[in-house]
PDB file of C-alpha atoms in Angstrom:
ATOM      1  CA  MET M  52      36.730 114.946 130.557  1.00 51.00           C
ATOM      2  CA  ALA M  53      39.828 114.362 131.229  1.00 50.00           C
ATOM      3  CA  HIS M  54      42.389 116.390 128.803  1.00 51.00           C
ATOM      4  CA  PRO M  55      45.418 114.461 126.932  1.00 50.00           C
ATOM      5  CA  ALA M  56      48.671 115.266 128.841  1.00 50.00           C
ATOM      6  CA  THR M  57      50.421 117.224 126.942  1.00 51.00           C
ATOM      7  CA  THR M  58      55.201 117.565 126.845  1.00 49.00           C
ATOM      8  CA  THR M  59      56.288 120.169 126.451  1.00 51.00           C
ATOM      9  CA  ALA M  60      60.186 119.215 124.054  1.00 49.00           C
ATOM     10  CA  ASP M  61      63.173 120.594 126.685  1.00 52.00           C
ATOM     11  CA  PRO M  62      65.106 123.176 124.520  1.00 50.00           C
ATOM     12  CA  ALA M  63      68.051 122.807 126.143  1.00 49.00           C
ATOM     13  CA  ALA M  64      68.036 119.573 124.367  1.00 49.00           C
ATOM     14  CA  THR M  65      67.046 120.640 120.332  1.00 51.00           C
ATOM     15  CA  ALA M  66      69.297 122.501 120.490  1.00 51.00           C
ATOM     16  CA  PRO M  67      72.356 122.942 118.188  1.00 51.00           C
ATOM     17  CA  ALA M  68      75.977 122.029 120.621  1.00 51.00           C
ATOM     18  CA  PRO M  69      78.088 125.477 120.926  1.00 53.00           C
ATOM     19  CA  ALA M  70      80.553 125.999 117.887  1.00 49.00           C
ATOM     20  CA  THR M  71      83.098 125.204 120.589  1.00 50.00           C
ATOM     21  CA  ASP M  72      81.668 121.543 120.944  1.00 50.00           C
ATOM     22  CA  VAL M  73      82.222 121.141 117.529  1.00 46.00           C
ATOM     23  CA  ALA M  74      85.760 122.536 116.757  1.00 50.00           C
ATOM     24  CA  ALA M  75      87.534 121.139 120.014  1.00 49.00           C
ATOM     25  CA  ALA M  76      85.563 117.635 118.387  1.00 49.00           C
ATOM     26  CA  ALA M  77      87.421 118.054 115.973  1.00 50.00           C
ATOM     27  CA  ALA M  78      90.473 119.736 116.455  1.00 51.00           C
ATOM     28  CA  ALA M  79      90.502 116.218 119.177  1.00 52.00           C
ATOM     29  CA  PRO M  80      93.783 113.814 118.555  1.00 51.00           C
ATOM     30  CA  ALA M  81      93.668 110.303 116.448  1.00 48.00           C
ATOM     31  CA  PRO M  82      93.495 107.949 118.239  1.00 49.00           C
ATOM     32  CA  VAL M  83      96.620 105.987 118.528  1.00 47.00           C
ATOM     33  CA  ARG M  84      97.060 103.001 116.096  1.00 46.00           C
ATOM     34  CA  GLN M  85      97.850  99.712 117.318  1.00 46.00           C
ATOM     35  CA  GLY M  86      99.834  97.453 116.102  1.00 41.00           C
ATOM     36  CA  PRO M  87      98.871  94.531 113.934  1.00 44.00           C
ATOM     37  CA  PRO M  88      97.340  91.356 116.974  1.00 46.00           C
ATOM     38  CA  HIS M  89     100.029  89.440 114.714  1.00 48.00           C
ATOM     39  CA  THR M  90     102.880  90.907 115.375  1.00 58.00           C
ATOM     40  CA  PRO M  91     103.581  91.373 119.356  1.00 65.00           C
ATOM     41  CA  ALA M  92     106.781  92.849 120.495  1.00 66.00           C
ATOM     42  CA  PRO M  93     108.846  89.828 121.463  1.00 71.00           C
ATOM     43  CA  GLY M  94     108.951  89.337 125.226  1.00 74.00           C
ATOM     44  CA  ALA M  95     111.943  88.521 127.087  1.00 78.00           C
ATOM     45  CA  ARG M  96     112.290  84.693 126.439  1.00 83.00           C
ATOM     46  CA  ALA M  97     111.464  85.104 123.320  1.00 79.00           C
ATOM     47  CA  VAL M  98     114.652  86.897 122.733  1.00 80.00           C
ATOM     48  CA  ALA M  99     116.555  85.203 124.770  1.00 86.00           C
ATOM     49  CA  GLY M 100     115.566  81.756 123.030  1.00 86.00           C
ATOM     50  CA  GLY M 101     116.622  84.166 120.064  1.00 84.00           C
ATOM     51  CA  LEU M 102     119.623  84.600 120.938  1.00 84.00           C
ATOM     52  CA  LEU M 103     120.260  80.509 122.347  1.00 87.00           C
ATOM     53  CA  ALA M 104     119.429  79.866 118.753  1.00 87.00           C
ATOM     54  CA  VAL M 105     121.948  82.523 117.261  1.00 86.00           C
ATOM     55  CA  ALA M 106     124.445  81.134 119.111  1.00 87.00           C
ATOM     56  CA  LEU M 107     124.213  77.607 118.557  1.00 87.00           C
ATOM     57  CA  LEU M 108     123.507  78.145 114.265  1.00 87.00           C
ATOM     58  CA  LEU M 109     126.945  80.544 114.640  1.00 85.00           C
ATOM     59  CA  SER M 110     128.527  77.725 116.459  1.00 86.00           C
ATOM     60  CA  ALA M 111     128.253  74.422 114.079  1.00 81.00           C
ATOM     61  CA  GLY M 112     130.850  74.717 112.368  1.00 75.00           C
ATOM     62  CA  ALA M 113     133.134  74.257 115.048  1.00 75.00           C
ATOM     63  CA  LEU M 114     130.865  70.772 116.682  1.00 81.00           C
ATOM     64  CA  VAL M 115     129.746  69.839 112.693  1.00 79.00           C
ATOM     65  CA  GLY M 116     132.696  67.752 111.438  1.00 76.00           C
ATOM     66  CA  GLY M 117     133.807  65.923 108.429  1.00 81.00           C
ATOM     67  CA  ALA M 118     132.207  65.904 105.314  1.00 86.00           C
ATOM     68  CA  VAL M 119     129.206  67.902 106.723  1.00 86.00           C
ATOM     69  CA  GLN M 120     131.471  70.613 107.636  1.00 86.00           C
ATOM     70  CA  GLU M 121     132.679  70.145 104.069  1.00 87.00           C
ATOM     71  CA  PHE M 122     129.422  70.289 102.985  1.00 88.00           C
ATOM     72  CA  LEU M 123     127.381  73.183 104.943  1.00 88.00           C
ATOM     73  CA  ASP M 124     131.149  75.291 103.523  1.00 87.00           C
ATOM     74  CA  ARG M 125     129.524  75.087  99.599  1.00 86.00           C
ATOM     75  CA  MET M 126     125.534  74.885 100.643  1.00 87.00           C
ATOM     76  CA  ALA M 127     125.383  77.509 103.797  1.00 89.00           C
ATOM     77  CA  GLY M 128     126.161  80.822 101.743  1.00 88.00           C
ATOM     78  CA  VAL M 129     124.041  78.682  98.641  1.00 85.00           C
ATOM     79  CA  PHE M 130     120.569  78.386 100.912  1.00 89.00           C
ATOM     80  CA  ALA M 131     120.742  81.868 102.774  1.00 91.00           C
ATOM     81  CA  LEU M 132     120.495  83.640  99.104  1.00 87.00           C
ATOM     82  CA  VAL M 133     118.288  81.722  97.989  1.00 85.00           C
ATOM     83  CA  SER M 134     116.378  81.913 100.718  1.00 90.00           C
ATOM     84  CA  LEU M 135     116.502  85.087 101.118  1.00 89.00           C
ATOM     85  CA  SER M 136     115.579  86.208  97.410  1.00 86.00           C
ATOM     86  CA  LEU M 137     112.977  83.939  97.894  1.00 87.00           C
ATOM     87  CA  SER M 138     112.097  85.956 101.257  1.00 89.00           C
ATOM     88  CA  VAL M 139     112.843  89.644  99.640  1.00 86.00           C
ATOM     89  CA  MET M 140     110.309  88.431  96.287  1.00 84.00           C
ATOM     90  CA  LEU M 141     107.570  87.319  98.381  1.00 86.00           C
ATOM     91  CA  GLY M 142     108.113  90.220 100.527  1.00 85.00           C
ATOM     92  CA  VAL M 143     107.554  92.141  97.628  1.00 82.00           C
ATOM     93  CA  ALA M 144     104.237  90.232  96.324  1.00 80.00           C
ATOM     94  CA  THR M 145     102.192  90.769  99.759  1.00 79.00           C
ATOM     95  CA  VAL M 146     101.161  94.640  98.488  1.00 75.00           C
ATOM     96  CA  PHE M 147      99.703  93.458  95.624  1.00 78.00           C
ATOM     97  CA  ARG M 148      96.297  93.670  96.623  1.00 77.00           C
ATOM     98  CA  ASP M 149      94.674  93.762  93.204  1.00 77.00           C
ATOM     99  CA  VAL M 150      95.899  90.318  92.172  1.00 78.00           C
ATOM    100  CA  LEU M 151      95.840  88.809  95.311  1.00 81.00           C
ATOM    101  CA  THR M 152      92.633  87.658  97.474  1.00 86.00           C
ATOM    102  CA  PRO M 153      93.386  88.580 101.102  1.00 86.00           C
ATOM    103  CA  ALA M 154      93.555  84.875 102.108  1.00 88.00           C
ATOM    104  CA  HIS M 155      96.308  84.945  99.609  1.00 88.00           C
ATOM    105  CA  ARG M 156      99.117  87.626 100.668  1.00 87.00           C
ATOM    106  CA  GLN M 157      98.526  86.294 104.317  1.00 87.00           C
ATOM    107  CA  LEU M 158      99.933  83.075 103.602  1.00 90.00           C
ATOM    108  CA  ALA M 159     102.562  85.063 101.520  1.00 88.00           C
ATOM    109  CA  GLN M 160     103.307  87.137 104.684  1.00 87.00           C
ATOM    110  CA  LEU M 161     103.895  84.119 106.361  1.00 89.00           C
ATOM    111  CA  LEU M 162     106.258  82.293 104.406  1.00 92.00           C
ATOM    112  CA  HIS M 163     108.079  85.984 103.703  1.00 89.00           C
ATOM    113  CA  ARG M 164     108.786  85.740 107.714  1.00 89.00           C
ATOM    114  CA  ALA M 165     109.352  81.488 107.185  1.00 91.00           C
ATOM    115  CA  ALA M 166     111.934  82.358 104.861  1.00 92.00           C
ATOM    116  CA  GLY M 167     113.251  84.999 106.193  1.00 91.00           C
ATOM    117  CA  LEU M 168     114.277  83.093 109.129  1.00 91.00           C
ATOM    118  CA  ALA M 169     115.761  79.943 107.539  1.00 92.00           C
ATOM    119  CA  GLY M 170     117.370  82.171 105.417  1.00 92.00           C
ATOM    120  CA  VAL M 171     119.068  84.756 107.949  1.00 92.00           C
ATOM    121  CA  GLY M 172     119.353  81.139 109.840  1.00 92.00           C
ATOM    122  CA  PHE M 173     121.472  79.923 106.954  1.00 93.00           C
ATOM    123  CA  LEU M 174     123.558  82.887 106.733  1.00 92.00           C
ATOM    124  CA  LEU M 175     124.582  82.376 110.530  1.00 92.00           C
ATOM    125  CA  VAL M 176     125.470  79.110 109.020  1.00 92.00           C
ATOM    126  CA  HIS M 177     127.847  79.876 107.185  1.00 92.00           C
ATOM    127  CA  ILE M 178     129.703  82.882 108.652  1.00 91.00           C
ATOM    128  CA  GLY M 179     130.661  80.354 111.297  1.00 91.00           C
ATOM    129  CA  VAL M 180     131.819  77.542 109.219  1.00 91.00           C
ATOM    130  CA  LYS M 181     133.759  79.775 107.526  1.00 90.00           C
ATOM    131  CA  VAL M 182     134.947  81.353 111.066  1.00 90.00           C
ATOM    132  CA  ALA M 183     135.508  77.378 112.458  1.00 87.00           C
ATOM    133  CA  GLY M 184     137.271  76.828 109.520  1.00 85.00           C
ATOM    134  CA  GLY M 185     140.451  79.308 109.740  1.00 86.00           C
ATOM    135  CA  ARG M 186     138.956  80.916 106.222  1.00 86.00           C
ATOM    136  CA  ILE M 187     138.007  84.532 108.157  1.00 87.00           C
ATOM    137  CA  ALA M 188     138.654  85.957 111.338  1.00 88.00           C
ATOM    138  CA  ALA M 189     135.428  86.871 114.118  1.00 86.00           C
ATOM    139  CA  SER M 190     136.611  90.228 114.023  1.00 87.00           C
ATOM    140  CA  GLU M 191     136.539  90.455 109.679  1.00 87.00           C
ATOM    141  CA  ALA M 192     133.045  88.640 110.064  1.00 85.00           C
ATOM    142  CA  LEU M 193     131.803  91.995 111.213  1.00 85.00           C
ATOM    143  CA  LEU M 194     134.528  94.504 110.363  1.00 84.00           C
ATOM    144  CA  GLY M 195     135.529  93.485 107.371  1.00 82.00           C
ATOM    145  CA  THR M 196     138.236  92.589 105.733  1.00 84.00           C
ATOM    146  CA  GLY M 197     139.184  94.749 102.723  1.00 84.00           C
ATOM    147  CA  ASP M 198     138.300  92.722 100.059  1.00 88.00           C
ATOM    148  CA  LEU M 199     135.080  94.456  98.500  1.00 90.00           C
ATOM    149  CA  LEU M 200     133.182  91.180  97.642  1.00 89.00           C
ATOM    150  CA  VAL M 201     134.117  89.948 101.048  1.00 89.00           C
ATOM    151  CA  ASP M 202     133.052  93.356 102.592  1.00 91.00           C
ATOM    152  CA  LEU M 203     130.102  92.787 100.487  1.00 92.00           C
ATOM    153  CA  GLY M 204     128.760  90.373 102.278  1.00 90.00           C
ATOM    154  CA  ALA M 205     129.071  91.079 105.411  1.00 90.00           C
ATOM    155  CA  LEU M 206     127.364  93.870 104.715  1.00 91.00           C
ATOM    156  CA  ALA M 207     124.966  92.136 103.650  1.00 91.00           C
ATOM    157  CA  ALA M 208     124.911  89.862 106.477  1.00 91.00           C
ATOM    158  CA  GLN M 209     124.071  92.878 108.696  1.00 91.00           C
ATOM    159  CA  LEU M 210     121.023  94.828 107.032  1.00 90.00           C
ATOM    160  CA  PHE M 211     119.495  90.716 106.974  1.00 91.00           C
ATOM    161  CA  VAL M 212     119.235  90.615 110.219  1.00 90.00           C
ATOM    162  CA  LEU M 213     118.453  94.671 110.732  1.00 89.00           C
ATOM    163  CA  ALA M 214     115.722  93.734 108.648  1.00 88.00           C
ATOM    164  CA  LEU M 215     114.698  91.197 110.672  1.00 87.00           C
ATOM    165  CA  VAL M 216     114.925  92.454 113.931  1.00 86.00           C
ATOM    166  CA  THR M 217     112.805  95.212 112.694  1.00 84.00           C
ATOM    167  CA  GLY M 218     110.304  92.379 111.105  1.00 82.00           C
ATOM    168  CA  LEU M 219     109.892  91.054 114.549  1.00 80.00           C
ATOM    169  CA  TRP M 220     109.191  94.392 116.219  1.00 79.00           C
ATOM    170  CA  ARG M 221     107.401  95.400 113.387  1.00 75.00           C
ATOM    171  CA  GLY M 222     103.640  95.858 116.054  1.00 68.00           C
ATOM    172  CA  VAL M 223     105.868  98.540 118.290  1.00 71.00           C
ATOM    173  CA  PHE M 224     107.436 100.756 115.148  1.00 70.00           C
ATOM    174  CA  ALA M 225     103.016 100.628 113.949  1.00 64.00           C
ATOM    175  CA  THR M 226     102.764 101.730 118.067  1.00 60.00           C
ATOM    176  CA  ARG M 227     104.312 104.598 117.853  1.00 60.00           C
ATOM    177  CA  ARG M 228     103.246 106.204 114.727  1.00 68.00           C
ATOM    178  CA  TRP M 229     106.546 104.662 113.448  1.00 72.00           C
ATOM    179  CA  ILE M 230     105.980 103.823 110.008  1.00 75.00           C
ATOM    180  CA  ARG M 231     108.199 105.419 108.029  1.00 78.00           C
ATOM    181  CA  PRO M 232     111.499 104.735 110.234  1.00 79.00           C
ATOM    182  CA  PHE M 233     109.887 100.331 109.884  1.00 80.00           C
ATOM    183  CA  ARG M 234     109.851 100.822 106.373  1.00 79.00           C
ATOM    184  CA  ILE M 235     113.510 102.460 105.516  1.00 82.00           C
ATOM    185  CA  LEU M 236     115.224 100.277 108.048  1.00 83.00           C
ATOM    186  CA  HIS M 237     113.125  97.109 106.786  1.00 84.00           C
ATOM    187  CA  GLY M 238     113.950  97.934 103.050  1.00 83.00           C
ATOM    188  CA  LEU M 239     117.354  97.844 103.090  1.00 86.00           C
ATOM    189  CA  ALA M 240     117.225  93.881 103.353  1.00 87.00           C
ATOM    190  CA  TYR M 241     116.756  94.846  99.273  1.00 86.00           C
ATOM    191  CA  ALA M 242     120.056  96.688  99.074  1.00 88.00           C
ATOM    192  CA  ALA M 243     121.526  93.417 101.398  1.00 90.00           C
ATOM    193  CA  TRP M 244     120.332  91.592  98.797  1.00 88.00           C
ATOM    194  CA  ALA M 245     121.542  92.932  96.796  1.00 88.00           C
ATOM    195  CA  ALA M 246     124.919  93.262  98.003  1.00 90.00           C
ATOM    196  CA  GLY M 247     124.146  89.861  98.806  1.00 90.00           C
ATOM    197  CA  VAL M 248     124.406  88.284  94.831  1.00 88.00           C
ATOM    198  CA  VAL M 249     127.691  89.976  94.269  1.00 89.00           C
ATOM    199  CA  HIS M 250     128.711  88.515  96.885  1.00 90.00           C
ATOM    200  CA  GLY M 251     127.902  85.305  96.609  1.00 85.00           C
ATOM    201  CA  LEU M 252     129.148  84.886  92.390  1.00 85.00           C
ATOM    202  CA  GLY M 253     132.050  86.859  93.182  1.00 85.00           C
ATOM    203  CA  ALA M 254     134.030  86.191  96.749  1.00 82.00           C
ATOM    204  CA  GLY M 255     135.329  81.993  97.195  1.00 71.00           C
ATOM    205  CA  ARG M 256     135.137  79.543  94.168  1.00 74.00           C
ATOM    206  CA  ALA M 257     133.743  80.309  91.659  1.00 77.00           C
ATOM    207  CA  PRO M 258     130.302  79.198  91.887  1.00 77.00           C
ATOM    208  CA  ALA M 259     128.453  76.486  89.882  1.00 79.00           C
ATOM    209  CA  LEU M 260     125.731  77.364  87.147  1.00 85.00           C
ATOM    210  CA  TRP M 261     123.394  76.181  88.661  1.00 81.00           C
ATOM    211  CA  VAL M 262     123.894  78.382  91.451  1.00 77.00           C
ATOM    212  CA  THR M 263     124.430  81.085  88.810  1.00 83.00           C
ATOM    213  CA  VAL M 264     120.502  80.668  87.030  1.00 85.00           C
ATOM    214  CA  SER M 265     119.585  80.599  90.764  1.00 78.00           C
ATOM    215  CA  TYR M 266     120.848  83.615  91.356  1.00 78.00           C
ATOM    216  CA  GLY M 267     119.721  85.314  88.352  1.00 83.00           C
ATOM    217  CA  LEU M 268     116.353  84.023  87.786  1.00 83.00           C
ATOM    218  CA  CYS M 269     116.097  85.688  91.671  1.00 76.00           C
ATOM    219  CA  LEU M 270     117.213  89.082  90.434  1.00 81.00           C
ATOM    220  CA  ALA M 271     115.173  88.984  86.681  1.00 84.00           C
ATOM    221  CA  ALA M 272     111.594  87.933  89.317  1.00 79.00           C
ATOM    222  CA  THR M 273     112.081  90.010  91.855  1.00 77.00           C
ATOM    223  CA  ALA M 274     113.752  93.059  89.895  1.00 80.00           C
ATOM    224  CA  ALA M 275     109.981  92.390  87.712  1.00 80.00           C
ATOM    225  CA  ALA M 276     107.970  92.624  90.742  1.00 75.00           C
ATOM    226  CA  LEU M 277     109.571  96.248  92.413  1.00 76.00           C
ATOM    227  CA  GLY M 278     108.403  97.187  88.214  1.00 80.00           C
ATOM    228  CA  TYR M 279     104.975  96.138  89.100  1.00 77.00           C
ATOM    229  CA  ARG M 280     104.881  97.774  92.084  1.00 72.00           C
ATOM    230  CA  TRP M 281     106.409 100.494  91.298  1.00 76.00           C
ATOM    231  CA  THR M 282     104.669 101.487  88.108  1.00 78.00           C
ATOM    232  CA  ARG M 283     100.477 100.618  90.310  1.00 69.00           C
ATOM    233  CA  GLY M 284     102.543 103.164  92.808  1.00 60.00           C
ATOM    234  CA  ARG M 285     102.093 105.662  89.814  1.00 60.00           C
ATOM    235  CA  ARG M 286      98.975 105.315  88.190  1.00 62.00           C
ATOM    236  CA  SER M 287      96.740 104.830  91.148  1.00 58.00           C
ATOM    237  CA  ARG M 288      98.475 108.458  93.049  1.00 56.00           C
TER     238      ARG M 288
END
């Protein structure tokens, strides 16, 4: 009668892994976090197109004239601040994970970026119209005039452009583990927005009632959103 074949276990296969291997695996560095797939760094063509758009928007005041220039002289700054206010509020709303669904948060992020782009576009038109109309020199728009209310507008413009650039390059910050510097630089939009509101209310001609009411509503809504975000963060700790 044939005896059934017997197998013997390999002691090396069943032996526990050496402690040194376990320690080495635990000490292995974590994989580098990759940037979000929907926020890649802009390529050379995108950068060139963006610079061309900036030049065109800044030149809008000189390219148009008559009633159109007068309208832009009055309203471009208002449109810029309202758009940027909406962008700030939508940016705050994107962190409300306990209120918004993922789909709603993604929509808020898209609207946040669209409003930011529109706001910076109107801001560039606003600056270009003021320079073309002789109300301010190009160097003063960049370096300031010595008038606090006007200089707050120049500061707000610079900070908003910085926030826009860091937003466009968000994937680069995430890839290199620079998320904290990103949050600081991108968060300067709050300071830019506050400076822009003061500039809009105090510089130049007296604002219309509806403009003042719009700024007030934006301030109240953003303050409420920031307060909710701060209290929610403290409760989650």
